[in-house]
XYZ file of N, CA, C and O in Angstrom:
844
model
N -1.115 10.104 6.600
C 0.332 10.202 6.420
C 0.882 8.839 6.011
O 0.546 7.816 6.611
N 1.683 8.829 4.964
C 2.330 7.595 4.509
C 3.644 7.412 5.260
O 4.462 8.326 5.314
N 3.834 6.255 5.858
C 5.021 5.973 6.664
C 5.788 4.805 6.070
O 5.195 3.817 5.625
N 7.105 4.910 6.062
C 7.961 3.934 5.390
C 8.936 3.281 6.365
O 8.916 3.556 7.565
N 9.775 2.405 5.804
C 10.860 1.758 6.555
C 10.345 1.019 7.793
O 10.901 1.144 8.875
N 9.242 0.268 7.606
C 8.694 -0.564 8.693
C 8.504 0.250 9.965
O 8.885 -0.162 11.054
N 7.887 1.410 9.832
C 7.668 2.310 10.972
C 6.956 1.610 12.120
O 7.221 1.880 13.292
N 6.042 0.696 11.805
C 5.291 -0.035 12.820
C 5.824 -1.443 13.020
O 5.138 -2.318 13.534
N 7.059 -1.661 12.610
C 7.672 -2.973 12.759
C 7.559 -3.787 11.479
O 6.621 -3.627 10.700
N 8.521 -4.666 11.244
C 8.483 -5.513 10.049
C 7.413 -6.587 10.172
O 7.185 -7.133 11.258
N 6.745 -6.862 9.072
C 5.750 -7.930 9.051
C 6.375 -9.273 8.765
O 7.598 -9.441 8.772
N 5.511 -10.246 8.514
C 5.960 -11.597 8.198
C 5.217 -12.091 6.972
O 4.241 -11.495 6.537
N 5.666 -13.195 6.436
C 4.965 -13.792 5.303
C 5.259 -13.084 4.002
O 6.254 -12.356 3.876
N 4.384 -13.264 3.002
C 4.660 -12.708 1.675
C 4.559 -11.192 1.634
O 3.869 -10.572 2.442
N 5.270 -10.603 0.706
C 5.110 -9.189 0.374
C 4.292 -9.161 -0.906
O 4.760 -9.578 -1.968
N 3.049 -8.704 -0.804
C 2.128 -8.828 -1.930
C 2.286 -7.732 -2.974
O 2.116 -7.979 -4.163
N 2.568 -6.484 -2.545
C 2.515 -5.361 -3.472
C 3.774 -4.507 -3.396
O 4.378 -4.355 -2.335
N 4.145 -3.932 -4.532
C 5.292 -3.031 -4.633
C 5.010 -2.026 -5.745
O 4.197 -2.278 -6.653
N 5.695 -0.902 -5.679
C 5.588 0.145 -6.699
C 4.134 0.523 -6.987
O 3.701 0.598 -8.140
N 3.361 0.762 -5.916
C 1.970 1.184 -6.076
C 1.892 2.588 -6.661
O 2.716 3.443 -6.365
N 0.883 2.810 -7.502
C 0.680 4.119 -8.110
C -0.755 4.592 -7.960
O -1.394 4.977 -8.943
N -1.269 4.569 -6.726
C -2.659 4.972 -6.467
C -2.876 6.453 -6.766
O -1.977 7.280 -6.560
N -4.087 6.795 -7.240
C -4.436 8.204 -7.390
C -5.291 8.706 -6.229
O -5.619 9.890 -6.167
N -5.657 7.812 -5.326
C -6.428 8.192 -4.148
C -7.914 7.973 -4.282
O -8.652 8.078 -3.302
N -8.386 7.654 -5.484
C -9.819 7.473 -5.703
C -10.231 6.001 -5.755
O -11.423 5.698 -5.859
N -9.274 5.105 -5.707
C -9.595 3.678 -5.752
C -10.317 3.259 -4.464
O -10.134 3.861 -3.398
N -11.131 2.220 -4.568
C -11.846 1.727 -3.385
C -11.138 0.523 -2.770
O -11.534 0.049 -1.710
N -10.104 0.039 -3.400
C -9.325 -1.086 -2.884
C -7.877 -0.896 -3.295
O -7.588 -0.391 -4.389
N -6.951 -1.305 -2.436
C -5.531 -1.173 -2.746
C -5.158 -1.984 -3.986
O -4.276 -1.589 -4.752
N -5.866 -3.094 -4.188
C -5.572 -3.932 -5.351
C -6.005 -3.291 -6.665
O -5.608 -3.752 -7.743
N -6.816 -2.227 -6.593
C -7.216 -1.514 -7.807
C -6.129 -0.556 -8.287
O -6.152 -0.103 -9.427
N -5.182 -0.230 -7.408
C -4.124 0.708 -7.778
C -3.153 0.054 -8.762
O -2.915 -1.164 -8.702
N -2.565 0.835 -9.655
C -1.516 0.287 -10.515
C -0.364 -0.263 -9.686
O 0.061 0.360 -8.709
N 0.115 -1.449 -10.058
C 1.264 -2.049 -9.381
C 1.936 -3.013 -10.350
O 1.484 -3.181 -11.487
N 2.998 -3.626 -9.935
C 3.782 -4.466 -10.847
C 3.403 -5.943 -10.765
O 4.127 -6.790 -11.264
N 2.260 -6.212 -10.154
C 1.778 -7.582 -10.076
C 1.876 -8.118 -8.655
O 2.879 -7.914 -7.976
N 0.840 -8.787 -8.225
C 0.826 -9.347 -6.876
C 1.965 -10.346 -6.718
O 2.127 -11.260 -7.531
N 2.764 -10.126 -5.695
C 3.889 -11.013 -5.416
C 5.192 -10.582 -6.052
O 6.247 -11.120 -5.711
N 5.143 -9.612 -6.958
C 6.371 -9.107 -7.591
C 6.911 -7.923 -6.790
O 6.199 -6.940 -6.560
N 8.153 -8.012 -6.368
C 8.739 -6.940 -5.575
C 10.252 -7.131 -5.514
O 10.785 -8.175 -5.882
N 10.928 -6.094 -5.023
C 12.373 -6.182 -4.762
C 12.652 -5.647 -3.366
O 13.605 -4.897 -3.144
N 11.824 -6.042 -2.423
C 11.844 -5.478 -1.075
C 12.085 -6.541 -0.011
O 12.004 -7.733 -0.254
N 12.339 -6.031 1.207
C 12.361 -6.849 2.419
C 11.343 -6.272 3.387
O 10.828 -5.177 3.172
N 11.086 -6.996 4.464
C 10.090 -6.511 5.413
C 10.536 -5.255 6.147
O 9.707 -4.567 6.751
N 11.828 -4.922 6.083
C 12.278 -3.660 6.661
C 11.785 -2.467 5.855
O 11.963 -1.315 6.254
N 11.152 -2.739 4.708
C 10.560 -1.691 3.887
C 9.036 -1.729 3.916
O 8.378 -1.125 3.071
N 8.450 -2.431 4.881
C 6.997 -2.518 4.959
C 6.373 -1.134 5.147
O 6.827 -0.330 5.961
N 5.319 -0.882 4.404
C 4.645 0.417 4.410
C 3.620 0.503 5.542
O 3.060 -0.501 5.975
N 3.377 1.724 6.011
C 2.372 1.965 7.039
C 1.641 3.265 6.788
O 2.021 4.052 5.920
N 0.576 3.490 7.533
C -0.163 4.745 7.425
C -0.588 5.223 8.809
O -0.742 4.429 9.742
N -0.761 6.532 8.936
C -1.407 7.153 10.097
C -2.563 7.962 9.541
O -2.367 8.956 8.856
N -3.784 7.508 9.791
C -4.961 8.129 9.194
C -5.391 9.417 9.881
O -6.206 10.159 9.349
N -4.866 9.697 11.063
C -5.243 10.912 11.784
C -4.120 11.921 11.892
O -4.357 13.122 11.991
N -2.866 11.420 11.906
C -1.697 12.286 12.070
C -1.767 13.095 13.368
O -1.256 14.204 13.468
N -2.421 12.568 14.371
C -2.483 13.273 15.652
C -2.593 12.256 16.770
O -2.978 11.117 16.565
N -2.235 12.686 17.976
C -2.341 11.816 19.134
C -3.790 11.757 19.599
O -4.502 12.758 19.594
N -4.224 10.566 19.997
C -5.564 10.395 20.517
C -5.468 10.259 22.021
O -4.797 9.372 22.541
N -6.135 11.152 22.747
C -6.084 11.108 24.202
C -6.970 9.985 24.715
O -7.762 9.404 23.975
N -6.843 9.688 25.983
C -7.584 8.585 26.564
C -7.915 8.905 28.008
O -7.416 9.875 28.579
N -8.771 8.094 28.613
C -9.167 8.274 29.996
C -8.511 7.215 30.871
O -8.365 6.061 30.460
N -8.138 7.607 32.087
C -7.493 6.668 33.017
C -8.320 5.400 33.201
O -9.552 5.452 33.270
N -7.623 4.262 33.258
C -8.170 2.916 33.431
C -8.705 2.316 32.131
O -8.994 1.130 32.080
N -8.849 3.139 31.089
C -9.305 2.614 29.804
C -8.288 1.618 29.270
O -7.083 1.792 29.438
N -8.772 0.530 28.651
C -7.883 -0.433 28.017
C -8.256 -0.579 26.553
O -9.376 -0.271 26.150
N -7.299 -1.034 25.750
C -7.555 -1.301 24.339
C -6.657 -2.437 23.893
O -5.671 -2.785 24.558
N -6.989 -3.027 22.737
C -6.195 -4.091 22.142
C -5.607 -3.586 20.837
O -6.329 -3.057 19.986
N -4.313 -3.762 20.672
C -3.599 -3.203 19.513
C -2.822 -4.313 18.804
O -2.221 -5.173 19.448
N -2.845 -4.289 17.476
C -1.986 -5.193 16.713
C -2.579 -6.537 16.404
O -1.916 -7.376 15.791
N -3.824 -6.796 16.792
C -4.448 -8.082 16.496
C -5.106 -8.099 15.136
O -5.366 -7.057 14.536
N -5.399 -9.282 14.634
C -6.056 -9.405 13.338
C -7.547 -9.142 13.411
O -8.205 -8.933 12.396
N -8.118 -9.142 14.628
C -9.539 -8.869 14.817
C -9.680 -7.936 16.008
O -8.727 -7.665 16.735
N -10.895 -7.465 16.254
C -11.129 -6.589 17.384
C -11.134 -7.297 18.718
O -11.239 -6.655 19.766
N -11.015 -8.626 18.707
C -11.095 -9.418 19.937
C -9.732 -9.911 20.401
O -9.653 -10.759 21.284
N -8.662 -9.414 19.830
C -7.324 -9.852 20.232
C -6.336 -8.722 20.008
O -6.572 -7.808 19.221
N -5.219 -8.787 20.720
C -4.187 -7.798 20.512
C -3.341 -7.568 21.757
O -3.550 -8.186 22.811
N -2.378 -6.689 21.603
C -1.537 -6.283 22.729
C -2.380 -5.441 23.683
O -3.127 -4.553 23.258
N -2.272 -5.728 24.973
C -3.045 -4.986 25.971
C -2.367 -3.646 26.242
O -1.181 -3.595 26.584
N -3.123 -2.571 26.093
C -2.621 -1.247 26.430
C -3.580 -0.579 27.402
O -4.804 -0.707 27.288
N -3.010 0.116 28.366
C -3.748 0.755 29.451
C -3.492 2.257 29.426
O -2.366 2.699 29.175
N -4.540 3.031 29.680
C -4.394 4.479 29.749
C -4.156 4.916 31.193
O -4.867 4.491 32.113
N -3.153 5.751 31.383
C -2.856 6.313 32.699
C -2.281 7.709 32.492
O -1.393 7.898 31.651
N -2.817 8.671 33.208
C -2.389 10.068 33.028
C -2.479 10.502 31.568
O -1.575 11.143 31.018
N -3.574 10.098 30.935
C -3.874 10.509 29.562
C -2.874 9.990 28.526
O -2.748 10.528 27.426
N -2.149 8.922 28.882
C -1.139 8.367 27.977
C -1.287 6.849 27.925
O -1.434 6.192 28.956
N -1.200 6.277 26.732
C -1.280 4.831 26.565
C 0.060 4.180 26.908
O 1.112 4.704 26.572
N -0.010 3.054 27.583
C 1.171 2.262 27.894
C 0.831 0.781 27.879
O -0.332 0.407 27.691
N 1.821 -0.068 28.101
C 1.618 -1.510 27.986
C 1.668 -2.191 29.355
O 1.875 -1.553 30.387
N 1.478 -3.510 29.326
C 1.462 -4.344 30.522
C 2.500 -5.443 30.359
O 2.568 -6.087 29.296
N 3.301 -5.677 31.376
C 4.324 -6.721 31.309
C 3.693 -8.101 31.492
O 2.688 -8.255 32.184
N 4.286 -9.113 30.866
C 3.703 -10.458 30.897
C 4.173 -11.314 32.079
O 3.833 -12.501 32.151
N 4.919 -10.740 33.018
C 5.290 -11.518 34.203
C 4.022 -11.932 34.957
O 3.199 -11.074 35.318
N 3.861 -13.236 35.191
C 2.684 -13.797 35.877
C 1.376 -13.545 35.121
O 0.289 -13.687 35.700
N 1.466 -13.163 33.860
C 0.268 -12.909 33.051
C -0.431 -14.238 32.765
O 0.178 -15.168 32.248
N -1.720 -14.328 33.126
C -2.418 -15.602 32.938
C -3.863 -15.370 32.510
O -4.283 -14.231 32.241
N -4.626 -16.462 32.469
C -5.976 -16.418 31.918
C -6.901 -15.509 32.724
O -7.793 -14.858 32.155
N -6.714 -15.407 34.032
C -7.594 -14.546 34.829
C -7.309 -13.078 34.571
O -8.227 -12.242 34.587
N -6.049 -12.738 34.339
C -5.718 -11.367 33.943
C -6.383 -11.041 32.605
O -6.968 -9.968 32.415
N -6.265 -11.992 31.664
C -6.870 -11.807 30.347
C -8.384 -11.678 30.450
O -9.012 -10.901 29.724
N -8.986 -12.439 31.363
C -10.444 -12.396 31.532
C -10.916 -10.990 31.939
O -11.946 -10.500 31.457
N -10.157 -10.354 32.826
C -10.518 -9.009 33.264
C -10.483 -8.036 32.090
O -11.380 -7.207 31.920
N -9.459 -8.144 31.255
C -9.351 -7.262 30.091
C -10.531 -7.470 29.149
O -11.175 -6.507 28.699
N -10.831 -8.720 28.839
C -11.929 -9.010 27.913
C -13.255 -8.495 28.467
O -14.054 -7.891 27.732
N -13.508 -8.719 29.749
C -14.750 -8.236 30.358
C -14.805 -6.708 30.335
O -15.850 -6.127 30.018
N -13.692 -6.064 30.664
C -13.664 -4.607 30.689
C -13.980 -4.012 29.318
O -14.604 -2.947 29.215
N -13.578 -4.717 28.264
C -13.812 -4.244 26.897
C -15.178 -4.666 26.361
O -15.540 -4.306 25.235
N -15.930 -5.436 27.139
C -17.224 -5.912 26.663
C -17.121 -7.013 25.632
O -18.051 -7.233 24.841
N -15.989 -7.731 25.640
C -15.756 -8.818 24.695
C -16.002 -10.162 25.369
O -16.066 -10.249 26.601
N -16.131 -11.238 24.594
C -16.325 -12.561 25.193
C -15.188 -12.884 26.160
O -14.016 -12.674 25.846
N -15.539 -13.380 27.346
C -14.516 -13.675 28.345
C -14.615 -15.095 28.900
O -13.976 -15.433 29.882
N -15.441 -15.941 28.229
C -15.604 -17.299 28.722
C -14.312 -18.105 28.626
O -13.972 -18.858 29.537
N -13.607 -17.972 27.523
C -12.372 -18.728 27.313
C -11.274 -17.793 26.800
O -10.824 -17.912 25.659
N -10.815 -16.879 27.625
C -9.760 -15.951 27.183
C -8.412 -16.663 27.101
O -8.146 -17.629 27.819
N -7.577 -16.159 26.228
C -6.220 -16.689 26.087
C -5.234 -15.582 26.426
O -5.335 -14.467 25.914
N -4.293 -15.882 27.317
C -3.263 -14.922 27.705
C -2.048 -15.106 26.796
O -1.503 -16.204 26.708
N -1.632 -14.048 26.120
C -0.496 -14.100 25.204
C 0.692 -13.369 25.819
O 0.538 -12.289 26.402
N 1.874 -13.928 25.653
C 3.081 -13.355 26.243
C 4.134 -13.053 25.181
O 3.927 -13.298 23.988
N 5.265 -12.525 25.628
C 6.432 -12.272 24.779
C 6.080 -11.450 23.536
O 6.478 -11.777 22.426
N 5.299 -10.378 23.747
C 4.946 -9.456 22.657
C 4.393 -10.209 21.458
O 4.788 -9.968 20.321
N 3.461 -11.123 21.729
C 2.848 -11.943 20.672
C 2.275 -11.074 19.554
O 2.304 -11.456 18.385
N 1.755 -9.900 19.909
C 1.159 -8.997 18.913
C 2.080 -7.825 18.583
O 1.637 -6.784 18.117
N 3.363 -8.025 18.829
C 4.342 -6.995 18.532
C 4.627 -6.131 19.754
O 3.764 -5.949 20.618
N 5.850 -5.626 19.878
C 6.197 -4.765 21.015
C 5.546 -3.397 20.904
O 5.418 -2.838 19.821
N 5.120 -2.875 22.050
C 4.532 -1.552 22.067
C 5.581 -0.458 22.227
O 6.785 -0.700 22.094
N 5.122 0.732 22.526
C 5.999 1.880 22.736
C 5.540 2.623 23.979
O 4.443 2.406 24.481
N 6.377 3.493 24.465
C 5.994 4.312 25.600
C 6.131 3.587 26.927
O 6.865 2.597 27.040
N 5.423 4.060 27.955
C 5.596 3.500 29.296
C 5.060 2.075 29.429
O 4.164 1.659 28.684
N 5.644 1.338 30.366
C 5.108 0.042 30.791
C 4.492 0.292 32.167
O 5.202 0.611 33.118
N 3.178 0.154 32.275
C 2.491 0.584 33.487
C 2.373 -0.491 34.563
O 2.466 -0.188 35.751
N 2.118 -1.749 34.145
C 1.806 -2.773 35.139
C 2.701 -3.989 34.984
O 3.073 -4.369 33.872
N 3.002 -4.614 36.117
C 3.829 -5.819 36.155
C 3.348 -6.668 37.332
O 2.747 -6.168 38.284
N 3.610 -7.953 37.244
C 3.267 -8.896 38.320
C 1.792 -8.802 38.711
O 1.436 -8.771 39.895
N 0.920 -8.759 37.725
C -0.520 -8.720 37.995
C -0.985 -10.049 38.588
O -0.474 -11.119 38.236
N -1.992 -9.968 39.460
C -2.524 -11.172 40.099
C -4.041 -11.060 40.197
O -4.623 -11.076 41.291
N -4.703 -10.948 39.044
C -6.157 -10.801 39.017
C -6.840 -12.102 39.438
O -6.344 -13.200 39.149
N -7.994 -11.958 40.054
C -8.819 -13.126 40.381
C -9.748 -13.477 39.230
O -10.293 -14.578 39.175
N -9.931 -12.528 38.311
C -10.843 -12.731 37.190
C -12.180 -12.054 37.384
O -12.993 -11.987 36.450
N -12.443 -11.536 38.592
C -13.731 -10.918 38.892
C -13.665 -9.395 38.926
O -14.694 -8.735 39.053
N -12.474 -8.833 38.810
C -12.334 -7.373 38.832
C -12.992 -6.760 37.582
O -13.077 -7.398 36.531
N -13.441 -5.523 37.709
C -14.069 -4.855 36.568
C -13.090 -3.942 35.837
O -13.408 -3.384 34.804
N -11.898 -3.779 36.392
C -10.865 -2.963 35.769
C -9.505 -3.581 36.057
O -9.282 -4.127 37.142
N -8.596 -3.492 35.094
C -7.272 -4.064 35.264
C -6.531 -3.413 36.438
O -5.759 -4.068 37.139
N -6.788 -2.134 36.684
C -6.110 -1.444 37.772
C -6.604 -1.891 39.157
O -5.970 -1.587 40.169
N -7.736 -2.604 39.207
C -8.224 -3.138 40.478
C -7.459 -4.391 40.906
O -7.507 -4.778 42.076
N -6.762 -5.016 39.970
C -6.032 -6.245 40.277
C -4.790 -5.921 41.120
O -4.177 -4.858 40.958
N -4.388 -6.814 42.008
C -3.131 -6.624 42.739
C -1.950 -6.508 41.772
O -1.860 -7.255 40.788
N -1.052 -5.549 42.024
C 0.141 -5.355 41.205
C 1.168 -4.620 42.051
O 0.905 -4.281 43.210
N 2.326 -4.385 41.518
C 3.423 -3.820 42.313
C 3.515 -2.301 42.187
O 4.516 -1.700 42.580
N 2.459 -1.693 41.666
C 2.431 -0.239 41.547
C 2.541 0.215 40.103
O 3.355 -0.316 39.338
N 1.735 1.192 39.756
C 1.754 1.707 38.380
C 3.125 2.278 38.053
O 3.662 3.103 38.798
N 3.708 1.806 36.975
C 5.015 2.277 36.540
C 6.180 1.476 37.083
O 7.312 1.649 36.626
N 5.920 0.586 38.048
C 6.980 -0.271 38.587
C 7.041 -1.576 37.800
O 6.043 -2.283 37.686
N 8.218 -1.896 37.267
C 8.358 -3.116 36.470
C 9.841 -3.409 36.268
O 10.702 -2.569 36.529
N 10.116 -4.612 35.791
C 11.491 -4.983 35.405
C 11.459 -5.610 34.017
O 12.100 -6.625 33.757
N 10.683 -4.986 33.125
C 10.397 -5.561 31.800
C 10.846 -4.642 30.676
O 11.102 -3.452 30.875
N 10.888 -5.210 29.501
C 11.033 -4.469 28.263
C 9.814 -4.735 27.398
O 8.993 -5.603 27.709
N 9.694 -4.023 26.295
C 8.507 -4.183 25.451
C 8.444 -5.542 24.754
O 7.381 -5.914 24.249
N 9.537 -6.281 24.742
C 9.473 -7.639 24.191
C 8.709 -8.584 25.121
O 8.480 -9.738 24.778
N 8.306 -8.077 26.283
C 7.497 -8.848 27.221
C 6.071 -8.297 27.323
O 5.344 -8.602 28.276
N 5.654 -7.506 26.364
C 4.304 -6.947 26.405
C 3.246 -8.049 26.350
O 3.324 -8.969 25.538
N 2.251 -7.921 27.213
C 1.176 -8.915 27.316
C 0.095 -8.678 26.272
O -0.158 -7.540 25.851
N -0.561 -9.751 25.880
C -1.683 -9.671 24.946
C -2.795 -10.605 25.365
O -2.628 -11.455 26.248
N -3.953 -10.453 24.727
C -5.082 -11.343 25.000
C -5.794 -11.702 23.712
O -5.728 -10.982 22.718
N -6.470 -12.842 23.781
C -7.416 -13.255 22.741
C -8.716 -13.557 23.465
O -8.761 -14.464 24.305
N -9.759 -12.789 23.180
C -11.048 -12.943 23.854
C -11.942 -13.857 23.017
O -12.311 -13.511 21.888
N -12.290 -15.009 23.563
C -12.972 -16.019 22.762
C -14.080 -16.705 23.546
O -14.071 -16.762 24.774
N -15.051 -17.235 22.818
C -16.101 -18.074 23.395
C -15.880 -19.533 23.047
O -16.690 -20.383 23.393
N -14.792 -19.817 22.338
C -14.536 -21.167 21.857
C -13.159 -21.648 22.284
O -12.249 -20.874 22.510
N -13.005 -22.966 22.369
C -11.710 -23.601 22.641
C -11.488 -24.686 21.596
O -12.300 -25.587 21.447
N -10.368 -24.644 20.850
C -9.394 -23.556 20.788
C -9.938 -22.390 19.978
O -10.982 -22.526 19.352
N -9.255 -21.242 19.955
C -9.752 -20.116 19.165
C -9.778 -20.475 17.685
O -8.941 -21.234 17.206
N -10.778 -19.949 16.967
C -10.879 -20.269 15.543
C -9.732 -19.659 14.745
O -9.133 -18.670 15.156
N -9.423 -20.285 13.630
C -8.414 -19.721 12.734
C -9.089 -18.659 11.876
O -10.095 -18.923 11.221
N -8.543 -17.457 11.880
C -9.152 -16.380 11.129
C -8.604 -16.353 9.711
O -7.408 -16.480 9.498
N -9.507 -16.237 8.750
C -9.132 -16.144 7.349
C -9.529 -14.769 6.849
O -10.185 -13.997 7.562
N -9.103 -14.434 5.659
C -9.391 -13.116 5.111
C -9.807 -13.257 3.659
O -9.579 -14.277 3.016
N -10.418 -12.198 3.149
C -10.865 -12.163 1.761
C -9.888 -11.350 0.918
O -9.363 -10.342 1.376
N -9.644 -11.804 -0.295
C -8.731 -11.105 -1.188
C -9.145 -9.639 -1.338
O -10.309 -9.330 -1.584
N -8.191 -8.751 -1.140
C -8.440 -7.317 -1.216
C -8.682 -6.664 0.126
O -8.628 -5.445 0.241
N -8.943 -7.462 1.164
C -9.166 -6.916 2.501
C -7.878 -6.271 3.009
O -6.786 -6.735 2.741
N -8.026 -5.161 3.741
C -6.893 -4.396 4.255
C -6.970 -4.365 5.781
O -8.048 -4.311 6.362
N -5.811 -4.399 6.436
C -5.782 -4.174 7.883
C -4.537 -3.378 8.234
O -3.552 -3.357 7.486
N -4.580 -2.720 9.391
C -3.440 -1.985 9.926
C -2.960 -2.698 11.181
O -3.747 -2.981 12.081
N -1.657 -2.969 11.255
C -1.101 -3.793 12.322
C -0.011 -3.021 13.069
O 0.802 -2.323 12.452
N -0.001 -3.171 14.399
C 1.056 -2.644 15.279
C 1.079 -1.131 15.415
O 2.077 -0.570 15.854
N -0.011 -0.459 15.070
C -0.086 0.963 15.355
C -0.485 1.187 16.806
O -0.870 0.264 17.513
N -0.401 2.432 17.256
C -0.783 2.739 18.631
C -2.286 2.932 18.771
O -2.806 3.041 19.870
N -3.002 2.991 17.634
C -4.465 3.045 17.652
C -4.972 2.475 16.338
O -4.186 2.040 15.492
N -6.284 2.455 16.156
C -6.884 1.787 14.997
C -6.775 2.584 13.708
O -7.209 2.111 12.663
N -6.214 3.794 13.761
C -6.120 4.618 12.556
C -4.728 4.623 11.943
O -4.469 5.373 11.008
N -3.823 3.825 12.455
C -2.472 3.792 11.918
C -1.911 2.389 12.040
O -2.416 1.554 12.799
N -0.864 2.105 11.283
C -0.209 0.810 11.406
C 0.426 0.356 10.111
O 0.340 1.025 9.066
N 1.099 -0.790 10.197
C 1.663 -1.406 9.004
C 0.523 -1.885 8.114
O -0.417 -2.518 8.569
N 0.594 -1.571 6.834
C -0.462 -1.954 5.898
C -0.284 -3.415 5.483
O 0.795 -3.807 5.026
N -1.331 -4.198 5.661
C -1.326 -5.583 5.197
C -2.552 -5.811 4.332
O -3.649 -5.321 4.631
N -2.361 -6.546 3.244
C -3.436 -6.833 2.296
C -3.591 -8.339 2.168
O -2.609 -9.089 2.231
N -4.830 -8.772 2.030
C -5.103 -10.203 1.893
C -5.123 -10.601 0.419
O -5.732 -9.932 -0.414
N -4.466 -11.713 0.119
C -4.486 -12.284 -1.223
C -4.415 -13.796 -1.082
O -3.547 -14.320 -0.384
N -5.360 -14.480 -1.706
C -5.421 -15.945 -1.631
C -5.430 -16.445 -0.183
O -4.690 -17.345 0.191
N -6.270 -15.783 0.643
C -6.481 -16.215 2.020
C -5.241 -16.066 2.906
O -5.110 -16.705 3.948
N -4.308 -15.218 2.487
C -3.074 -15.021 3.240
C -2.783 -13.531 3.395
O -2.846 -12.782 2.418
N -2.472 -13.120 4.624
C -2.082 -11.732 4.845
C -0.637 -11.509 4.409
O 0.226 -12.339 4.652
N -0.387 -10.394 3.755
C 0.963 -10.022 3.351
C 1.135 -8.521 3.452
O 0.174 -7.780 3.706
N 2.342 -8.063 3.260
C 2.633 -6.644 3.429
C 2.788 -5.944 2.085
O 2.694 -6.552 1.018
N 3.028 -4.640 2.160
C 3.189 -3.783 0.987
C 4.553 -3.108 1.077
O 4.896 -2.544 2.117
N 5.323 -3.157 0.019
C 6.644 -2.519 0.014
C 6.502 -1.004 -0.074
O 5.550 -0.492 -0.678
N 7.450 -0.263 0.515
C 7.339 1.187 0.562
C 7.957 1.902 -0.640
O 8.040 3.132 -0.644
N 8.378 1.161 -1.665
C 8.871 1.819 -2.881
C 7.741 2.641 -3.500
O 6.641 2.137 -3.726
N 7.975 3.894 -3.779
C 7.023 4.863 -4.320
C 5.810 5.062 -3.420
O 4.774 5.564 -3.854
N 5.916 4.661 -2.160
C 4.809 4.822 -1.202
C 4.690 6.288 -0.823
O 5.646 6.910 -0.376
N 3.518 6.889 -1.004
C 3.328 8.316 -0.700
C 1.908 8.583 -0.294
O 1.079 7.680 -0.169
N 1.614 9.842 -0.064
C 0.274 10.259 0.372
C -0.760 9.911 -0.685
O -0.501 9.981 -1.855
């Protein structure tokens, strides 16, 4: 499903593509007819997005995932509870909380970074956890002391995130021209479309954006 009007939130940086005329058989977005990289008459409120499944993906209680990051090792922390994904508030969010998330996901947890203030974009739906106080040794985020599932005094602009790393500081991630990513979706099959050009991520305008 093609989604318009910054459905997954407005991006930042350059807008690389506008007036795309794909036939659906191209192997790269840059192969589609367009008016030239960097040529557009758009704002980020017109950033294009996609939902590759057009359906809700269920989840299991205590499952965690990272959403909105540039790699699989970073993103907004989301927790499954009662078969529904929700977020975690960043009050008292620190490196030990982040360590539990990284370990639970099987990602590097030697030098985790705790991100606050919706660093990876605000989520949607319920906010499940607040005032977490993990020791870093728990095997699940729900094992950490907290004030009760669903109890919080936060908004989604306080959604917590993590960067799971084995290095200090975390490496700067670069991209290859033509590479595509989906950002700020609720799962890995949807999100704002971003394309890499000249080692820089940029967005796609939703003019003539369709299936």
